[in-house]
Short mmCIF file of C-alpha atoms in Angstrom, two decimals:
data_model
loop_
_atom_site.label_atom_id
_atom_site.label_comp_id
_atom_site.label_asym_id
_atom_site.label_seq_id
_atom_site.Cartn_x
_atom_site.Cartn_y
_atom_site.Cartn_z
CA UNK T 1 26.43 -12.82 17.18
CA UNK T 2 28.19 -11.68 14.08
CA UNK T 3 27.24 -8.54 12.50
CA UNK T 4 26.74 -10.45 9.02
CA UNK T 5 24.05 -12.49 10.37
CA UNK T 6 22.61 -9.19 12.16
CA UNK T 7 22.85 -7.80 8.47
CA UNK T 8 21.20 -10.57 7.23
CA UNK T 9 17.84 -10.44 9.32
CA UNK T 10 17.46 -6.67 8.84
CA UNK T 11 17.74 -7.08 4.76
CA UNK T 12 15.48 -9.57 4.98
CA UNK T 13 13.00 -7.69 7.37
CA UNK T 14 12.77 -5.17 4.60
CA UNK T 15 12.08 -7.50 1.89
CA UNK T 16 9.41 -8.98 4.12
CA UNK T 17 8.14 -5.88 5.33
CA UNK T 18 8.46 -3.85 1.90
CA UNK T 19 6.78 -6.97 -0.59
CA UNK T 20 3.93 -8.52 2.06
CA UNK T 21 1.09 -6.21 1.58
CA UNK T 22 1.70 -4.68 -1.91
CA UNK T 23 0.35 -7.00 -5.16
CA UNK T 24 3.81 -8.22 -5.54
CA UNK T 25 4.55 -11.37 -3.69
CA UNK T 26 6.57 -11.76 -0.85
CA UNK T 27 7.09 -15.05 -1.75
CA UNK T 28 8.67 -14.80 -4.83
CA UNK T 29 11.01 -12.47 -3.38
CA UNK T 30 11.97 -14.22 -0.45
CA UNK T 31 13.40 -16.33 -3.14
CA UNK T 32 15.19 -14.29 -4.90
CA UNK T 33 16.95 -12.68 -2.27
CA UNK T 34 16.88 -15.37 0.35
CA UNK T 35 16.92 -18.98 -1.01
CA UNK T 36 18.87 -17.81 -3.98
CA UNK T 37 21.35 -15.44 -2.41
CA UNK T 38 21.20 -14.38 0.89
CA UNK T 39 20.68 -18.22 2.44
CA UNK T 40 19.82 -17.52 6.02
CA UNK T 41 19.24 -21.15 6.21
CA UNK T 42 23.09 -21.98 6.25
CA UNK T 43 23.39 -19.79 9.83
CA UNK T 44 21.17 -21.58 12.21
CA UNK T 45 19.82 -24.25 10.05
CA UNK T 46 16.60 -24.84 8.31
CA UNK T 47 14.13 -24.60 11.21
CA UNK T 48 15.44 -21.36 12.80
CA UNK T 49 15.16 -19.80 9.21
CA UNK T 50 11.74 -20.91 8.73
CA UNK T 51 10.71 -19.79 12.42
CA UNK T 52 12.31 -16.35 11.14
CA UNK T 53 10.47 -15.65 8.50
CA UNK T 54 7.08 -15.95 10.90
CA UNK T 55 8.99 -13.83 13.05
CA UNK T 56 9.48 -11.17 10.39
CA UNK T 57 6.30 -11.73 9.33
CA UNK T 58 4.58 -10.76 12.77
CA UNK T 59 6.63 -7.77 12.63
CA UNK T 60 4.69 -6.92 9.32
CA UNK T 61 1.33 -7.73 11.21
CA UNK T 62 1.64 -5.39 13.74
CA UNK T 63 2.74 -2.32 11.48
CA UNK T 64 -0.98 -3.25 9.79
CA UNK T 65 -2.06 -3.00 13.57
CA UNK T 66 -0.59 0.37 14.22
CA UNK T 67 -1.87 1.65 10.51
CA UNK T 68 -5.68 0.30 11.13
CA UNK T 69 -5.46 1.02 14.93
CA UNK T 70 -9.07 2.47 15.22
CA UNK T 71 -10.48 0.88 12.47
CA UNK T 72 -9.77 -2.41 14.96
CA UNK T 73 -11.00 -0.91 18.05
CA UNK T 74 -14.22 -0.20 15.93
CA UNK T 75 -14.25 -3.61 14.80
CA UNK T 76 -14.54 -5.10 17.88
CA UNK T 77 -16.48 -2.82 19.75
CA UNK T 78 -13.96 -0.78 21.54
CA UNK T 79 -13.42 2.43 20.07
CA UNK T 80 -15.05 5.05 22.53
CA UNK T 81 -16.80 8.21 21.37
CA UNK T 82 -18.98 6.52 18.22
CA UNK T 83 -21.53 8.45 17.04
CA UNK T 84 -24.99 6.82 16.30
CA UNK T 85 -24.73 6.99 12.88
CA UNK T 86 -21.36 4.86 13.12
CA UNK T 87 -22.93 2.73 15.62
CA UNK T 88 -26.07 2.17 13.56
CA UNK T 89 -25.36 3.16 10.19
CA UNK T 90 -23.15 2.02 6.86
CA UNK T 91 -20.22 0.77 8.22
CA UNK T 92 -17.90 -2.40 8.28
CA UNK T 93 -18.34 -4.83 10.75
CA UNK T 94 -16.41 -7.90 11.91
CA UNK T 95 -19.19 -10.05 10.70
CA UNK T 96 -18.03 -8.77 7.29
CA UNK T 97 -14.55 -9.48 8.09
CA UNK T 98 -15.28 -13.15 9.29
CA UNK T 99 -17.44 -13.68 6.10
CA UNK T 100 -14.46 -12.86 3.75
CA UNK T 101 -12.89 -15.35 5.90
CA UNK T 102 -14.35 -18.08 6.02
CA UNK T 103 -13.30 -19.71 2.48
CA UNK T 104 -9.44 -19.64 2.40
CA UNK T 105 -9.88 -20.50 6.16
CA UNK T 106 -11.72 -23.85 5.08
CA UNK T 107 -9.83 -24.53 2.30
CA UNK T 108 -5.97 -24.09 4.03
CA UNK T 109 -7.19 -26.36 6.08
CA UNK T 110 -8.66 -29.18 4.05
CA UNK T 111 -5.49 -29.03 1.67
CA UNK T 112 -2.84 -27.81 3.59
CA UNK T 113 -0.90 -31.01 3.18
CA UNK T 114 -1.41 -31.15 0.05
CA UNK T 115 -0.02 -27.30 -0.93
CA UNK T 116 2.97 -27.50 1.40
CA UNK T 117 3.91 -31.27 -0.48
CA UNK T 118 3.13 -29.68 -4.50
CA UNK T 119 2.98 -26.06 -4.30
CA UNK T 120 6.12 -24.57 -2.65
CA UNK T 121 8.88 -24.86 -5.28
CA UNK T 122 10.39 -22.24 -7.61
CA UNK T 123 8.72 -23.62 -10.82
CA UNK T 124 4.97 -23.03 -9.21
CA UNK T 125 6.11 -19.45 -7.66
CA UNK T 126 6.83 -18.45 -10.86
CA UNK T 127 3.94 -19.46 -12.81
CA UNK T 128 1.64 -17.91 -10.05
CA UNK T 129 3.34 -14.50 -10.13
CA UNK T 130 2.51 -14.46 -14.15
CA UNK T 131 -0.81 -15.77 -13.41
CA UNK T 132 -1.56 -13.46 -11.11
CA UNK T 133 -0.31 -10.99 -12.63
CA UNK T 134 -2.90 -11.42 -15.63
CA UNK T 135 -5.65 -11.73 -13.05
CA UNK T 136 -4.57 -8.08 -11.99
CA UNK T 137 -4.45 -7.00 -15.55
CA UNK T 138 -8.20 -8.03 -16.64
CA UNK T 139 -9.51 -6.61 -13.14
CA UNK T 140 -7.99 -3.07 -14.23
CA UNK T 141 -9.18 -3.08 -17.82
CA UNK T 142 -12.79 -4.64 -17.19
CA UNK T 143 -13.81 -2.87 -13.91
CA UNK T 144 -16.38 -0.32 -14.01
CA UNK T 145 -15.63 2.84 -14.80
CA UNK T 146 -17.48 4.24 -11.65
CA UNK T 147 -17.09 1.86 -8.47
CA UNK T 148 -19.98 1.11 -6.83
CA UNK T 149 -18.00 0.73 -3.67
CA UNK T 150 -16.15 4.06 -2.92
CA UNK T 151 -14.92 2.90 1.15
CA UNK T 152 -14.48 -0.06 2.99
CA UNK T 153 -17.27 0.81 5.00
CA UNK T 154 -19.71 0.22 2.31
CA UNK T 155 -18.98 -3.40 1.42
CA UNK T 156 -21.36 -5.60 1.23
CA UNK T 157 -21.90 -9.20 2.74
CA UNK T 158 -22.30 -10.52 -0.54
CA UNK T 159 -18.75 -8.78 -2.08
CA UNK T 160 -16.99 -9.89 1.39
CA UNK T 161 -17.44 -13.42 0.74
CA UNK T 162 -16.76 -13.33 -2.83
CA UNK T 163 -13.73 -11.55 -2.04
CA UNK T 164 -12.83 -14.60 0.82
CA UNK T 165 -13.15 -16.85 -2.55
CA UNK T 166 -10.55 -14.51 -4.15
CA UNK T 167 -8.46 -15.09 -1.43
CA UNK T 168 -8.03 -18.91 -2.05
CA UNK T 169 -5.50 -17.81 -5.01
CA UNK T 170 -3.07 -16.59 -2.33
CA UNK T 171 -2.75 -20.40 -1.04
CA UNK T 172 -1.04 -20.77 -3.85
CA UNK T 173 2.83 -19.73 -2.98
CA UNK T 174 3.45 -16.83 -5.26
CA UNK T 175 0.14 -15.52 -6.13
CA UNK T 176 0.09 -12.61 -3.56
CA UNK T 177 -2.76 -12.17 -0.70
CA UNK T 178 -3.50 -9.15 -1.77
CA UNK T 179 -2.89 -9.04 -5.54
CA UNK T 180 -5.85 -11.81 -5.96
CA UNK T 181 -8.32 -9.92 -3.48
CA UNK T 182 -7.43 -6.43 -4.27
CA UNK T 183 -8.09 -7.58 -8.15
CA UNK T 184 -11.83 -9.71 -6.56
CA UNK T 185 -12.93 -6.82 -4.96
CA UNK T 186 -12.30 -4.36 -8.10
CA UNK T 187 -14.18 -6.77 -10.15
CA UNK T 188 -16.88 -6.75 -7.98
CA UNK T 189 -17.33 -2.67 -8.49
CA UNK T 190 -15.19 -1.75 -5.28
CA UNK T 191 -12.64 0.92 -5.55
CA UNK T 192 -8.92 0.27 -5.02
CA UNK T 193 -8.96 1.63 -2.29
CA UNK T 194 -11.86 0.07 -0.34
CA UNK T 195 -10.42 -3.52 -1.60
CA UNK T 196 -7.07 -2.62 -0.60
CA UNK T 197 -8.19 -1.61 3.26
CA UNK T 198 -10.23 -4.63 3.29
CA UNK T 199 -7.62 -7.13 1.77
CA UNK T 200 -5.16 -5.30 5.12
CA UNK T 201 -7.62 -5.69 7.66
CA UNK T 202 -8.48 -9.56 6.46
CA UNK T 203 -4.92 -10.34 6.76
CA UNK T 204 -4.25 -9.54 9.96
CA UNK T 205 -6.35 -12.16 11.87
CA UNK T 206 -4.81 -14.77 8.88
CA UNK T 207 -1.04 -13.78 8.93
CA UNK T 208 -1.28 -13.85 12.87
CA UNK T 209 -3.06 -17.31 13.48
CA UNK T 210 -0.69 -18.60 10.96
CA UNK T 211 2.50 -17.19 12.05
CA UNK T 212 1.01 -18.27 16.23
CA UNK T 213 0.48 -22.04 15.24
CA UNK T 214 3.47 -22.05 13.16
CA UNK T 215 5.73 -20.47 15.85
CA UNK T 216 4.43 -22.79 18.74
CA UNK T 217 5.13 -26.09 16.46
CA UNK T 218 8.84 -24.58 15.84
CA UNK T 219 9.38 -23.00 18.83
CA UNK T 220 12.67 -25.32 19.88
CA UNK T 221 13.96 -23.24 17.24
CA UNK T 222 14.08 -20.07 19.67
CA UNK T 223 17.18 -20.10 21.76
CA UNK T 224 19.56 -17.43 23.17
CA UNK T 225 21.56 -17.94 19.91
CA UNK T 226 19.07 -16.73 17.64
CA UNK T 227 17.20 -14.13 19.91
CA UNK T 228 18.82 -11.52 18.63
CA UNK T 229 18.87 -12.36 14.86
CA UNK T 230 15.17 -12.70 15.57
CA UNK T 231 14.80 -9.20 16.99
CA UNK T 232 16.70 -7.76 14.39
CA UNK T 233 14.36 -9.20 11.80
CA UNK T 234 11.08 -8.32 13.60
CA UNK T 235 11.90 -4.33 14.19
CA UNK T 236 13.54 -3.82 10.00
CA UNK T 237 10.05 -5.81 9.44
CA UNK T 238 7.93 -3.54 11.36
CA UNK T 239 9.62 0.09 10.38
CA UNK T 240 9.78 -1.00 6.78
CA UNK T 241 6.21 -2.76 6.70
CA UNK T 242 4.92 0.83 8.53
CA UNK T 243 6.21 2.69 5.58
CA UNK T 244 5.01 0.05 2.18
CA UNK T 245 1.34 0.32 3.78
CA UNK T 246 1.10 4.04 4.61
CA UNK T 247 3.16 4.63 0.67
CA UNK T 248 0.77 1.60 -1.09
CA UNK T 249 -2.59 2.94 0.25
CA UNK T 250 -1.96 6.00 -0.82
CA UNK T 251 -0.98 5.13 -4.35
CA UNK T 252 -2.93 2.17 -5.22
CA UNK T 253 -6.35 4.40 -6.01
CA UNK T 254 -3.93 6.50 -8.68
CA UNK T 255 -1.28 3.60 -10.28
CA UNK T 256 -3.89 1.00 -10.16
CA UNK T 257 -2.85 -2.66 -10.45
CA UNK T 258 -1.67 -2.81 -14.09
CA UNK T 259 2.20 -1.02 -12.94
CA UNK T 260 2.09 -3.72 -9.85
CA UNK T 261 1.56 -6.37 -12.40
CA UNK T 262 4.11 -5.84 -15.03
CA UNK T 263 6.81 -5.57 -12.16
CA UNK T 264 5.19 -9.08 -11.08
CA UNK T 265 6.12 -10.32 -14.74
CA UNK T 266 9.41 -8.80 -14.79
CA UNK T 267 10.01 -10.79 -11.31
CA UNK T 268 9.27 -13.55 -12.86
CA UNK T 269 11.93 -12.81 -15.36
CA UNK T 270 14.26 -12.08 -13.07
CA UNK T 271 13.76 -15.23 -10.86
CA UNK T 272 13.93 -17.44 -14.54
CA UNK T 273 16.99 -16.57 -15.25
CA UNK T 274 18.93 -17.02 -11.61
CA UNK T 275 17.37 -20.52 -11.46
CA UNK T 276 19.18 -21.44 -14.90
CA UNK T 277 22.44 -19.58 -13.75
CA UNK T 278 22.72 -21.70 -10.77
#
């Protein structure tokens, strides 16, 4: 194993682990750093590098684990010590998380074939990170000025599933997971926060049964050879992940989405003008 390579997977954990939950797209700058530069591709071949970016991505899934540790145990009926009122009174429940859902679950699956043959080039990255981008900037300047939703644990059935609808933007490579249902739920009168903690706890139960399915179909890619690099990747992904959440939820209720959308646009920029200098 050469230390390049080793180098390799922990630059790209923190890319991974940095851009997957904030409004930014991981996507887009997987690209840039990468397709364009890095080309992890070139050291085991295409298949390992595609199995290690679900690895890296799983890395990123379980720092959201650690972060919303109780708020999971809750979820599924296994935190000990609840009080009544939790027990019986305004709260999120997984029936809310399985409403918000159901719509990008449907709709990956009806035109999954169909996104992975027309949507995963540089041309449509780019126009969904200035898309969504604008989609971030109109939630920020026509949201109300008092939320009606201060916490997660006052959403509503109703602003789950709208929020699952949301959502369906992020099938689209480049458009960000939680940049189109962080921006849903603040249109719907939720605070950043609350649609921020939601948009996390949604995507763990997504990113995993993705990354599973997509691990098991690749999984002749997984061979003493590449252990390591895969390791390597995983941990940077986790530590760095760990950090972006704990720093992003604690910033998003005072920056907003505006300052996470003209960095999206200047991405876009960015990824324009390698593309023509190739």
């Amino acid at each position: 194993m050469h230390l390049w390579n080793l180098f390799v997977a922990a630059i790209l954990g923190l890319v991974e682990g940095l851009t997957e939950f904030a409004p930014v797209s991981s996507t887009g700058h997987m690209i840039i750093v990468d397709d364009l530069i890095l080309k992890s591709n070139h050291l085991y071949g295409t298949e390992a590098a595609n199995v290690f970016k679900v690895v890296i991505q799983l890395g990123s899934i379980m720092a959201m684990v650690v972060v919303f540790w109780d708020r999971f145990l809750n979820l599924l009926g296994l935190k000990k010590n609840i009080t009544r009122e939790q027990m019986y009174g305004e709260r999120l429940k997984l029936t809310h998380v399985i409403t918000g859902l159901v719509p990008a679950a449907v709709l990956g699956f009806l035109f999954e074939d169909y996104i992975d043959a027309h949507l995963f080039s540089v041309n449509t990255v780019l126009v969904a990170l200035v898309v969504g981008a604008v989609l971030m900037i109109v939630a920020d300047l026509t949201r109300p000025r008092r939320p009606k939703t201060e916490t997660v644990d006052q959403i509503t059935y109703r602003q789950a599933f709208v929020v699952g609808l949301f959502q369906c933007l992020a099938l689209w490579p480049g458009f960000s997971r939680s940049g189109s249902t962080i921006s849903g739920g603040v249109l719907l009168g939720m605070s950043h926060r609350a649609a921020a903690d939601f948009t996390f706890i949604m995507a763990v139960p997504i990113m995993f049964g993705a990354s599973f399915l997509s691990l098991v179909k690749h999984w002749g890619a997984v061979t003493p050879e590449t252990i390591p690099f895969f390791i390597t990747g995983f941990i940077s992904a986790f530590i760095f992940a760990l950090i972006a959440i704990k720093f992003f939820l604690a910033l998003i209720n005072k920056v907003k989405l505006v300052p996470f959308a003209v960095y999206r646009i200047l991405l876009a920029i960015v990824l324009l003008l390698l593309i023509w200098n190739r």
